[in-house]
XYZ file of C-alpha atoms in Angstrom:
735
model
C 1.429 25.441 45.584
C 1.823 24.538 41.239
C 4.968 26.725 40.849
C 6.590 25.546 43.473
C 5.793 21.749 42.205
C 7.303 22.165 39.019
C 10.541 24.002 40.795
C 11.207 21.140 42.891
C 10.170 18.998 39.839
C 13.368 20.520 37.995
C 15.261 20.914 40.817
C 15.200 17.493 43.617
C 14.404 15.279 40.833
C 15.946 14.658 37.839
C 14.550 14.342 35.316
C 15.153 10.987 34.229
C 14.810 9.705 37.767
C 12.014 10.764 37.864
C 10.937 8.769 34.678
C 12.689 5.468 36.669
C 10.507 5.749 38.894
C 7.499 6.245 37.300
C 8.675 2.986 35.498
C 9.587 1.146 38.072
C 13.079 1.201 37.281
C 15.038 3.595 39.544
C 17.759 0.766 41.422
C 17.304 2.669 44.630
C 13.855 4.448 45.822
C 15.277 5.397 48.564
C 16.617 8.203 47.659
C 14.209 9.592 46.074
C 11.079 8.199 47.811
C 9.559 9.754 51.604
C 10.792 12.280 53.669
C 13.991 14.116 51.843
C 14.753 17.720 52.409
C 15.569 20.253 49.820
C 16.588 23.339 50.140
C 14.706 25.010 52.906
C 11.417 22.669 52.067
C 11.028 19.131 53.332
C 8.888 16.507 51.012
C 7.280 13.673 50.559
C 7.519 11.641 47.309
C 5.282 7.972 46.687
C 4.438 5.982 43.714
C 0.893 5.052 43.525
C -0.152 4.084 40.114
C -4.085 4.487 40.071
C -5.152 6.526 42.198
C -6.058 9.956 42.088
C -5.072 11.744 44.735
C -2.617 11.245 47.297
C -2.259 13.914 50.525
C 0.551 13.305 53.430
C -1.674 13.369 56.971
C 0.988 14.875 59.244
C 0.410 12.809 63.055
C -0.844 13.486 65.887
C -3.206 16.775 64.885
C -3.834 15.007 60.936
C -3.343 18.023 59.646
C -3.451 17.370 55.496
C -1.186 18.097 53.098
C -2.718 17.555 49.161
C 0.533 15.604 46.723
C 0.158 16.997 42.934
C 0.961 14.223 39.999
C 4.585 15.166 38.531
C 4.820 12.570 36.530
C 2.453 8.919 35.930
C 2.204 7.778 39.842
C 4.621 9.647 41.331
C 3.206 12.345 43.676
C 4.790 14.988 45.676
C 3.740 16.817 48.597
C 5.469 20.475 49.994
C 5.828 20.121 53.433
C 6.160 23.301 55.977
C 9.028 21.602 58.307
C 10.508 18.344 58.501
C 7.829 15.080 58.546
C 8.057 13.492 61.965
C 5.297 11.065 62.063
C 3.122 10.256 58.515
C 0.788 8.541 57.080
C -0.389 8.781 52.965
C -4.046 9.160 52.226
C -4.113 7.216 49.134
C -7.869 7.761 47.190
C -8.417 4.879 44.284
C -10.704 4.979 42.526
C -13.171 3.238 44.133
C -12.223 3.522 47.528
C -9.971 5.292 50.058
C -6.796 3.994 51.825
C -4.468 5.661 54.667
C -0.938 3.810 55.109
C 1.897 4.590 56.431
C 5.086 5.281 53.960
C 7.145 2.024 53.789
C 10.189 5.059 52.313
C 9.849 6.432 55.496
C 11.487 4.182 56.648
C 15.338 2.801 56.933
C 17.288 -0.331 56.217
C 16.470 -2.806 58.952
C 19.390 -5.489 58.769
C 22.620 -4.530 61.102
C 26.254 -4.729 59.583
C 27.423 -7.312 61.312
C 23.914 -9.149 59.434
C 25.176 -8.060 56.548
C 28.695 -9.004 56.770
C 28.057 -12.616 58.786
C 25.480 -13.187 55.385
C 28.407 -12.488 52.521
C 30.954 -14.489 54.471
C 27.919 -17.598 55.239
C 28.535 -17.492 58.928
C 24.550 -16.356 59.574
C 23.138 -20.578 60.486
C 19.406 -19.366 59.948
C 20.054 -17.491 57.779
C 15.824 -17.457 57.124
C 15.772 -15.316 60.328
C 16.563 -12.837 58.523
C 15.704 -13.053 54.385
C 12.249 -14.076 53.446
C 9.204 -11.982 54.495
C 8.809 -11.003 58.533
C 5.957 -9.918 60.066
C 7.601 -7.134 62.344
C 6.589 -4.068 64.267
C 8.951 -0.762 63.584
C 8.162 1.261 66.785
C 4.174 0.965 67.545
C 3.881 0.791 62.733
C 3.277 -2.927 61.678
C 4.266 -4.899 58.533
C 6.121 -7.056 57.040
C 9.707 -6.875 56.446
C 10.868 -8.435 53.003
C 14.493 -9.373 52.158
C 16.127 -11.307 49.334
C 19.622 -12.032 47.507
C 19.924 -11.031 44.331
C 23.618 -9.276 43.681
C 23.063 -8.893 39.252
C 19.811 -7.498 39.831
C 19.038 -4.068 38.904
C 16.318 -3.886 40.802
C 13.727 -5.375 42.678
C 10.434 -5.124 43.949
C 8.085 -6.758 46.091
C 5.088 -7.376 44.298
C 1.663 -8.768 45.896
C -2.163 -8.791 46.944
C -1.352 -5.775 48.666
C -0.276 -3.464 45.853
C -2.415 -5.439 42.805
C 0.735 -7.030 41.759
C 2.261 -3.489 40.849
C 6.415 -3.604 41.009
C 6.565 0.587 40.952
C 5.132 0.548 44.386
C 7.030 -1.067 46.395
C 10.975 -1.213 45.184
C 13.617 -2.345 48.029
C 17.243 -0.343 49.460
C 19.975 -2.462 47.565
C 23.027 -3.091 50.029
C 25.552 -3.396 47.165
C 28.461 -5.257 49.146
C 26.009 -8.141 50.013
C 23.901 -8.098 46.859
C 21.013 -8.006 49.528
C 17.678 -6.133 49.143
C 15.054 -4.780 51.560
C 11.991 -3.370 52.542
C 9.594 -3.024 55.541
C 6.109 -2.266 54.611
C 3.503 -1.592 56.829
C 0.222 -2.958 56.834
C 0.781 -6.047 55.108
C -0.087 -9.435 57.253
C 0.635 -12.585 57.646
C -1.350 -14.297 54.586
C -0.251 -12.092 51.856
C 0.606 -13.068 48.751
C 3.739 -12.552 46.817
C 6.761 -12.481 44.234
C 9.424 -10.516 44.265
C 10.419 -8.932 40.370
C 13.383 -7.941 39.405
C 14.916 -6.346 36.313
C 18.239 -7.773 35.491
C 21.463 -6.061 34.554
C 20.281 -5.283 31.023
C 17.305 -3.994 32.697
C 15.320 -6.150 31.520
C 11.736 -7.582 33.575
C 12.411 -11.666 34.505
C 9.593 -13.562 35.402
C 7.898 -13.557 38.042
C 9.902 -15.371 41.379
C 9.497 -16.912 43.971
C 10.813 -15.965 48.085
C 13.839 -18.634 48.141
C 13.471 -18.009 52.168
C 9.754 -18.376 51.546
C 7.739 -20.555 55.184
C 5.135 -20.812 53.203
C 3.188 -20.879 50.235
C 0.080 -20.843 48.157
C -1.070 -24.730 47.314
C -0.125 -25.311 44.525
C -0.259 -25.397 41.470
C -0.043 -21.789 42.068
C 3.405 -20.538 42.670
C 3.472 -17.210 45.244
C 5.296 -17.526 48.246
C 2.555 -16.636 51.545
C 4.308 -14.188 54.534
C 4.237 -17.307 57.409
C 2.869 -16.164 60.669
C 5.117 -15.819 63.266
C 5.779 -19.172 65.208
C 3.452 -19.071 67.660
C 3.493 -23.705 68.487
C 3.018 -25.075 72.356
C 5.004 -27.761 72.019
C 4.668 -30.591 74.123
C 7.412 -33.396 73.279
C 9.934 -31.872 75.919
C 11.034 -35.049 77.334
C 10.846 -36.478 73.646
C 13.417 -33.886 72.944
C 16.129 -33.920 75.639
C 15.597 -37.913 75.283
C 16.551 -37.740 71.381
C 19.790 -35.863 72.733
C 20.855 -38.383 75.657
C 20.956 -41.539 74.066
C 23.413 -43.081 71.155
C 21.967 -43.468 68.085
C 23.601 -46.489 67.015
C 23.050 -48.593 69.804
C 19.157 -48.302 70.382
C 16.847 -50.191 67.794
C 15.308 -48.137 64.633
C 12.316 -48.421 61.914
C 11.340 -46.478 60.176
C 7.727 -46.418 58.197
C 8.756 -44.600 54.782
C 5.374 -42.088 53.904
C 4.483 -41.025 50.577
C 2.013 -38.715 53.137
C -0.187 -37.359 50.194
C -1.046 -41.049 49.556
C -1.081 -43.298 52.556
C -4.530 -42.501 53.001
C -7.517 -40.370 51.731
C -10.829 -39.131 52.967
C -14.226 -40.272 52.837
C -14.239 -37.746 49.714
C -11.376 -39.256 47.291
C -8.962 -36.429 49.105
C -5.255 -36.706 50.842
C -5.723 -36.575 54.601
C -4.386 -33.161 56.478
C -1.367 -33.114 58.620
C -4.244 -33.203 61.357
C -6.848 -35.934 59.621
C -3.428 -38.253 58.769
C -1.390 -37.866 62.548
C -5.190 -39.044 63.580
C -4.869 -42.044 61.559
C -1.254 -42.513 60.676
C 0.437 -42.099 64.611
C -1.720 -45.329 66.057
C -1.253 -47.427 63.083
C 2.151 -46.953 63.109
C 2.311 -47.763 66.431
C 0.194 -50.470 66.219
C 2.648 -52.109 63.409
C 5.651 -50.645 66.075
C 7.667 -48.673 64.265
C 10.119 -45.881 65.930
C 10.237 -43.802 63.457
C 8.515 -42.410 59.730
C 10.398 -40.916 57.184
C 7.946 -38.596 54.685
C 9.062 -37.903 51.516
C 9.518 -34.506 50.874
C 7.318 -32.179 52.061
C 9.332 -29.002 50.812
C 7.466 -27.131 48.325
C 7.249 -28.960 45.442
C 5.531 -27.933 41.555
C 5.353 -31.148 40.343
C 2.890 -34.186 41.615
C 5.254 -36.554 39.924
C 8.447 -35.695 40.875
C 6.808 -36.561 44.849
C 8.985 -33.783 46.149
C 12.663 -35.100 44.606
C 12.304 -31.407 43.135
C 11.611 -29.333 45.197
C 10.659 -24.802 45.012
C 11.066 -23.708 48.398
C 13.427 -25.416 50.574
C 12.345 -23.750 54.131
C 7.855 -24.405 53.391
C 6.471 -27.675 54.199
C 4.110 -27.783 50.601
C 0.213 -26.748 51.479
C -0.635 -29.611 49.896
C -1.708 -30.645 53.510
C -2.140 -27.721 55.484
C 0.169 -24.713 56.992
C 3.570 -24.765 58.314
C 1.373 -25.235 61.688
C -0.101 -28.201 61.050
C 2.857 -29.740 60.124
C 4.349 -28.733 63.194
C 1.343 -30.230 65.754
C 2.257 -33.163 63.047
C 5.325 -33.722 64.339
C 4.226 -32.326 67.964
C 1.637 -35.597 68.077
C 4.254 -38.053 66.559
C 6.614 -37.042 68.790
C 3.829 -37.720 72.710
C 3.244 -40.789 70.982
C 6.515 -41.708 71.159
C 7.792 -41.494 67.318
C 10.868 -39.818 65.828
C 9.853 -37.558 62.080
C 12.730 -38.027 59.212
C 12.200 -36.140 56.060
C 13.817 -36.695 52.908
C 15.666 -34.183 52.303
C 16.928 -32.717 48.163
C 20.442 -30.547 48.417
C 21.297 -32.171 45.055
C 19.873 -30.343 42.823
C 16.310 -28.056 41.930
C 13.682 -27.588 39.387
C 14.423 -25.281 35.883
C 10.875 -23.869 36.688
C 10.698 -20.148 35.851
C 9.150 -18.571 39.024
C 11.825 -20.812 41.179
C 15.644 -20.526 41.486
C 17.009 -20.656 37.887
C 18.874 -17.591 36.670
C 17.370 -15.707 39.684
C 18.617 -12.333 38.913
C 19.341 -13.048 35.605
C 22.888 -14.937 36.579
C 23.333 -18.174 37.348
C 23.401 -17.602 41.010
C 22.394 -21.336 42.637
C 23.383 -22.492 40.141
C 26.887 -23.679 37.488
C 26.935 -20.981 34.758
C 28.397 -23.862 32.714
C 25.910 -27.025 31.968
C 28.806 -29.688 32.350
C 28.862 -28.455 36.270
C 24.917 -27.442 36.444
C 22.546 -29.128 35.232
C 21.387 -32.644 35.601
C 20.132 -33.996 32.148
C 19.286 -36.841 33.401
C 16.420 -35.120 35.541
C 16.259 -31.823 33.761
C 17.318 -30.083 37.144
C 20.081 -27.449 37.975
C 22.813 -28.247 40.399
C 24.031 -26.173 43.015
C 26.878 -23.916 43.156
C 28.251 -25.491 46.372
C 31.529 -22.924 46.145
C 29.481 -20.220 46.850
C 28.707 -19.043 50.482
C 24.759 -17.454 49.854
C 24.696 -21.072 48.426
C 26.075 -23.589 50.968
C 24.780 -21.175 53.735
C 20.942 -21.208 51.906
C 20.922 -25.008 51.303
C 22.495 -25.307 56.185
C 20.602 -22.805 57.258
C 17.123 -25.360 55.129
C 18.382 -28.024 57.082
C 18.424 -26.486 60.343
C 15.242 -24.773 60.198
C 13.247 -27.865 59.590
C 15.033 -29.838 62.769
C 15.004 -25.428 64.880
C 11.591 -24.762 64.125
C 9.421 -27.842 63.609
C 11.357 -30.555 65.415
C 12.469 -32.921 62.961
C 14.560 -35.990 64.201
C 16.563 -36.850 60.849
C 17.325 -36.011 57.437
C 17.634 -38.943 54.262
C 19.856 -36.972 51.992
C 18.553 -37.612 48.909
C 21.220 -38.327 45.813
C 24.295 -38.110 47.962
C 26.122 -39.944 45.164
C 25.432 -37.143 42.546
C 26.437 -34.469 44.459
C 29.767 -36.398 45.300
C 31.089 -36.639 41.983
C 31.486 -34.050 38.774
C 31.666 -36.676 36.159
C 27.966 -38.880 37.467
C 26.002 -39.714 34.551
C 27.545 -37.795 32.201
C 29.683 -39.439 29.469
C 33.014 -38.421 28.970
C 33.902 -34.942 27.878
C 30.328 -33.448 29.016
C 32.148 -32.685 32.489
C 34.975 -30.516 34.313
C 37.423 -32.627 36.215
C 38.047 -30.173 40.160
C 40.998 -28.708 40.612
C 43.280 -32.006 41.124
C 41.824 -32.628 38.117
C 39.741 -35.308 38.974
C 36.246 -36.443 39.429
C 34.967 -35.523 43.128
C 33.196 -32.490 43.879
C 35.576 -31.467 46.134
C 32.760 -28.207 47.361
C 29.650 -30.680 47.046
C 31.813 -32.345 49.530
C 33.039 -29.705 51.363
C 29.190 -28.512 51.940
C 28.440 -31.763 53.669
C 31.332 -31.848 56.219
C 29.457 -28.998 57.529
C 26.827 -29.971 57.026
C 27.238 -33.050 59.439
C 29.206 -30.957 61.566
C 27.062 -28.440 62.606
C 23.915 -31.225 63.035
C 25.767 -32.648 65.017
C 26.931 -29.625 67.106
C 23.901 -28.141 67.615
C 21.256 -30.312 67.463
C 22.663 -33.220 69.602
C 20.702 -36.837 68.592
C 19.227 -35.926 65.036
C 20.350 -38.521 62.729
C 21.256 -37.296 58.884
C 21.398 -40.346 56.413
C 22.857 -40.591 52.869
C 21.544 -42.223 50.658
C 24.183 -43.428 48.322
C 25.334 -45.796 46.262
C 28.663 -46.179 45.365
C 31.622 -47.467 47.294
C 32.908 -43.724 48.671
C 34.504 -44.075 51.780
C 33.518 -43.098 55.247
C 30.346 -41.944 54.518
C 29.373 -42.491 58.095
C 33.119 -42.004 59.137
C 33.437 -38.844 61.229
C 34.601 -35.726 59.369
C 37.601 -35.394 62.445
C 39.250 -38.864 60.743
C 38.036 -38.222 57.449
C 34.679 -39.502 56.530
C 31.284 -37.718 55.910
C 30.412 -37.550 58.954
C 26.758 -38.869 58.292
C 24.466 -41.513 60.850
C 23.880 -43.666 58.679
C 24.313 -44.850 54.239
C 21.454 -46.654 53.121
C 23.049 -49.924 51.617
C 22.407 -50.288 48.416
C 23.976 -53.431 47.598
C 22.225 -55.096 50.283
C 18.780 -54.052 48.774
C 20.148 -55.158 45.219
C 21.523 -58.439 45.655
C 18.430 -59.710 48.753
C 15.766 -58.474 45.915
C 17.273 -60.594 43.220
C 17.928 -63.387 44.915
C 14.284 -63.450 46.494
C 12.968 -62.986 42.850
C 14.710 -65.924 41.567
C 13.024 -68.837 42.009
C 14.081 -71.667 44.564
C 15.555 -73.846 42.615
C 18.489 -71.417 41.259
C 18.915 -69.671 44.513
C 21.798 -71.905 44.987
C 23.595 -70.608 42.794
C 23.668 -67.709 43.765
C 23.703 -68.058 47.657
C 26.956 -65.670 47.950
C 23.682 -62.530 47.182
C 22.772 -62.775 50.706
C 26.545 -63.675 52.461
C 28.189 -61.121 50.570
C 26.868 -57.931 52.310
C 28.537 -59.512 55.520
C 31.618 -58.930 53.773
C 31.828 -55.563 53.584
C 28.815 -54.760 57.098
C 31.238 -53.440 59.271
C 33.066 -51.172 56.580
C 29.726 -48.405 57.267
C 27.176 -47.663 59.770
C 24.291 -49.295 57.359
C 20.536 -49.232 57.151
C 18.793 -51.828 55.339
C 16.215 -50.553 53.188
C 13.228 -51.663 51.140
C 11.542 -47.573 49.935
C 9.692 -46.179 47.741
C 12.686 -46.512 44.340
C 11.035 -50.258 44.846
C 8.421 -50.682 44.332
C 7.843 -48.209 41.392
C 8.264 -47.886 37.214
C 7.305 -50.822 36.579
C 9.308 -52.508 38.909
C 6.529 -54.070 40.478
C 5.431 -54.801 44.585
C 7.359 -56.663 46.926
C 5.239 -59.213 46.345
C 4.483 -59.119 42.919
C 8.440 -59.605 42.595
C 7.909 -62.340 44.554
C 7.986 -65.739 42.701
C 6.018 -68.955 42.658
C 2.009 -69.700 43.686
C 0.202 -67.616 45.318
C 1.290 -69.267 48.712
C 4.966 -69.294 48.045
C 4.925 -65.513 46.941
C 3.501 -64.912 50.436
C 6.007 -67.328 52.278
C 8.427 -66.237 50.139
C 8.428 -62.243 51.499
C 7.762 -62.804 55.640
C 11.311 -65.567 54.861
C 12.519 -62.805 53.156
C 11.060 -59.900 56.418
C 12.320 -61.893 59.340
C 15.972 -61.860 56.761
C 15.983 -58.605 56.818
C 14.699 -58.401 60.441
C 17.385 -59.487 61.610
C 20.409 -59.195 59.650
C 22.910 -56.220 60.452
C 22.089 -52.310 60.232
C 18.813 -50.329 60.748
C 15.696 -51.077 59.094
C 13.497 -48.826 56.462
C 10.098 -50.532 54.513
C 8.258 -47.809 52.318
C 4.422 -48.013 53.144
C 2.389 -50.397 51.942
C 5.325 -52.668 52.003
C 3.922 -53.907 55.882
C 0.175 -55.584 54.421
C 1.935 -56.761 50.891
C 0.599 -54.242 48.570
C -0.605 -55.989 45.549
C -0.363 -52.801 43.090
C 2.835 -50.559 42.258
C 2.944 -48.292 44.302
C 1.199 -44.170 42.157
C 1.367 -41.603 43.808
C -1.993 -40.138 42.795
C -4.097 -42.875 44.595
C -3.851 -44.443 48.417
C -2.717 -47.473 49.175
C -4.949 -50.122 48.928
C -6.763 -50.779 52.441
C -9.003 -53.049 51.612
C -6.672 -56.241 50.937
C -6.448 -56.060 54.721
C -9.692 -58.622 54.439
C -7.965 -60.391 53.393
C -5.826 -62.997 55.766
C -2.685 -63.156 53.647
C -2.056 -60.261 53.567
C -2.880 -59.104 57.601
C 0.052 -62.275 58.303
C 2.043 -59.855 56.900
C 0.907 -57.270 58.404
C 0.799 -58.769 61.583
C 4.214 -59.649 61.020
C 6.135 -56.898 60.330
C 4.912 -55.967 64.035
C 5.495 -58.473 65.817
C 9.117 -58.296 63.769
C 9.323 -54.620 65.090
C 8.552 -55.535 68.539
C 11.402 -58.620 68.478
C 13.912 -55.630 67.329
C 13.240 -53.477 70.352
C 13.160 -55.682 73.003
C 15.914 -57.804 72.249
C 18.939 -55.997 72.277
C 20.479 -58.667 70.624
C 19.691 -57.299 67.268
C 20.443 -54.112 67.232
C 23.035 -52.856 70.217
C 26.112 -53.877 67.796
C 24.863 -53.140 65.003
C 27.852 -51.578 63.522
C 30.320 -53.906 65.164
C 31.859 -57.195 63.348
C 31.470 -58.835 67.547
C 27.672 -58.520 66.477
C 26.937 -61.075 64.139
C 28.188 -65.159 63.368
C 27.279 -67.108 60.785
C 26.900 -70.078 62.301
C 25.755 -71.681 58.531
C 26.424 -69.467 55.109
C 27.855 -72.407 52.800
C 24.577 -75.209 52.974
C 24.554 -73.794 48.930
C 21.944 -76.612 47.958
C 19.841 -76.002 51.044
C 19.471 -72.459 50.618
C 19.756 -72.568 54.324
C 21.679 -69.765 56.620
C 22.169 -69.106 59.886
C 24.155 -66.872 62.001
C 23.698 -65.510 65.530
C 23.137 -62.336 66.709
C 24.831 -60.581 69.620
C 24.575 -57.983 71.999
C 27.247 -57.400 74.272
C 27.817 -58.723 77.840
C 24.655 -60.047 80.091
C 22.816 -60.075 76.814
C 20.685 -62.764 74.916
C 21.801 -64.000 71.874
C 19.693 -64.117 68.772
C 19.468 -67.130 66.555
C 17.966 -67.014 63.080
C 17.962 -69.474 60.758
C 16.054 -68.633 57.004
C 14.980 -72.013 54.282
C 14.516 -70.070 51.623
C 13.255 -73.236 49.451
C 9.880 -74.789 49.975
C 10.847 -78.340 51.345
C 10.091 -78.955 54.491
C 13.601 -79.805 56.646
C 13.145 -81.928 59.139
C 16.154 -82.554 61.892
C 18.701 -80.133 60.203
C 21.255 -78.671 62.853
C 22.990 -76.033 63.654
C 24.815 -74.957 66.206
C 24.529 -72.363 68.672
C 26.487 -70.938 71.943
C 24.753 -72.200 74.982
C 23.451 -75.202 75.882
C 20.240 -74.960 77.981
C 16.608 -74.312 76.677
C 15.922 -71.739 73.071
C 12.442 -70.542 72.351
C 11.199 -70.203 68.728
C 10.597 -65.935 68.928
C 8.904 -65.734 65.897
C 8.413 -68.018 62.994
C 7.122 -66.690 59.200
C 5.607 -70.351 58.515
C 3.273 -69.724 61.383
C -0.428 -70.052 61.443
C -0.843 -66.479 62.730
C 0.913 -65.320 59.246
C -0.620 -67.002 57.384
C 2.187 -69.905 56.864
C 2.074 -73.598 56.563
C 2.552 -73.858 61.172
C 5.171 -76.130 60.851
C 7.693 -75.993 63.745
C 9.594 -76.217 67.131
C 6.899 -76.287 69.908
C 7.638 -72.788 70.964
C 10.699 -74.036 73.440
C 12.915 -77.374 72.631
C 16.232 -78.475 74.261
C 19.846 -77.806 73.118
C 21.849 -80.950 73.000
C 25.344 -81.202 74.165
C 26.590 -82.175 70.781
C 28.723 -79.569 68.804
C 27.916 -78.371 65.494
C 29.543 -75.810 63.359
C 32.097 -74.269 65.914
C 29.778 -73.750 68.618
C 29.857 -75.827 71.997
C 26.004 -77.096 71.983
C 23.653 -77.528 68.508
C 19.226 -77.317 67.921
C 18.223 -79.703 65.979
C 15.615 -78.339 64.161
C 12.625 -78.385 62.009
C 12.527 -75.819 59.529
C 9.223 -74.889 57.485
C 8.881 -74.034 53.531
C 9.870 -70.528 52.871
C 10.312 -69.520 56.307
C 12.936 -67.504 58.933
C 12.921 -68.922 63.031
C 13.983 -66.848 65.607
C 15.179 -68.013 68.496
C 16.401 -67.350 71.809
C 17.458 -69.018 75.119
C 16.019 -68.762 77.823
C 17.768 -68.198 81.026
C 16.935 -68.049 84.720
């Protein structure tokens, strides 16, 4: 046997290959490991560093053939005939292991799949790449696949092979740059990474799987083999309704949530998904919000990034539980009639060494030139949207959250940084596009593809742009020259209105246009009005802390501002804590100050937001024509001296109009005449100065008649008492 093995060594496995196999440097181990024929002989070669013995056990009769150690961890067994079915019995110093040989299984990726991947035509690339528990015949295991075209060798390492990169070197598909291997016996829950040698045979830092669908709990950084999806969904009615409605004409009021800091449990820890669902969903229902928007939940290494530097675009963060728990959370929201939007970050990724940076030893996912590939402000890397495979990776992530987790929308972060090559870059530190311009043509094409694909494959799902510039047509259909987003955050409205509200009421008269200017461009896009987390961090203070005056005036200002916001054209978004006037600036490492609700003033703001959401839902004039000029009409836009604004909201034929009147001074204004389009009785639906909200309880007594006295271009008018720092909302009573 020794003579035969020595002959096999010298004739079948060249010395340089044998050394490469032993050292884990062989780029194509399938050519040598597993079952092979050489002349009249068959042999099985395997790698098992640290083993004391290896036998090849032939099935079904259990014949055992000992293998000889040729070099280090390389073992070879000579067989009398071709092994149709066999297992490896490996004796370790302290245990015995019998496993199927991964090198007995050929490549599983089909030519059509390989071609589609290379062309960037896989809508769901995570079905192919990553780690998938499967059966090959009667053998269970996990199929691993990864894109690393410039690597000399790629191996899977994990808790199933002692993190030894010599054990499971993958098969390479040269043209596509894909690597794959089926490893029998590995199960869901296994922890793994990829070990790569670059083109110069230098060992790279271990890499997490870009397509991982589950991860370890940070600060651990490995990927986890996710179990096959087995979610029993209960949201068929929700999904059918979502696909049938026109989102522009329905009420949308979003509660933005940082899931790990909304509330904590009794032990001072963030609530996992199931516990969060039990508390958050009833709260959101009681507050009347139509959607929850979650700050990024794709796995991220640094908690201080709040998720905006994700490293696993297909995996819900392990901080709150496993993927199935997140699916249950979404399902519970849908059953309760609440949509779920997630923040999604396709603009950049962090430079952590276990992530996408220099993935195969080259700038694979990012640009090689830092003038294109690095965000200096954020110390992050920019995706190379010109690569089919990178676009496919990102688009596949977006679609994965919709298909696998039924999410109702994506809020795409930092769109402005994607659109402009010179974003936050001085002259000379950016590269113009092929036409010499500053527009990022590849990113634009990607965003257009994203929005067209989502609209085609997931009807009713919202895609919302956080875009802070005057880029034209963000929400215009792609076919009409736009980017195709469902909505755009109205950052101009947020900046102007918050700036106005922070001013002493004495000086607001000099900045009257801050609240009227937004209506000049309100119909240029489909806008969402955001009071997001960005407005209550980095020393800006909370919303209530930014209101001027004494404590009573601060609360009155905030209530009046919410009244203005909820009656202004545009969908609504409010960050958690704002609904009850959180005093402190938000911090991701502590929960909201729920104890404040023992104070009637804070409870009053909370009740007001609930009532405003109820009005938004039940009054069609407040939501049906949000994005067309016919839905809005100024009544009083020029009373700078009094800092009073009045306007009508229209919802189309047969819909009663809504009148909103805002008094942004602490003076009570009596006998203030406002024109209205109808006579008869008008009902005061909401008064932010009501005692129920903590106000002084001045108002107009519920019902009041419209006079046949024309005013401000309207055929009728109301003689109103305007409470101090308050918004009134009225509607005609129709029989």
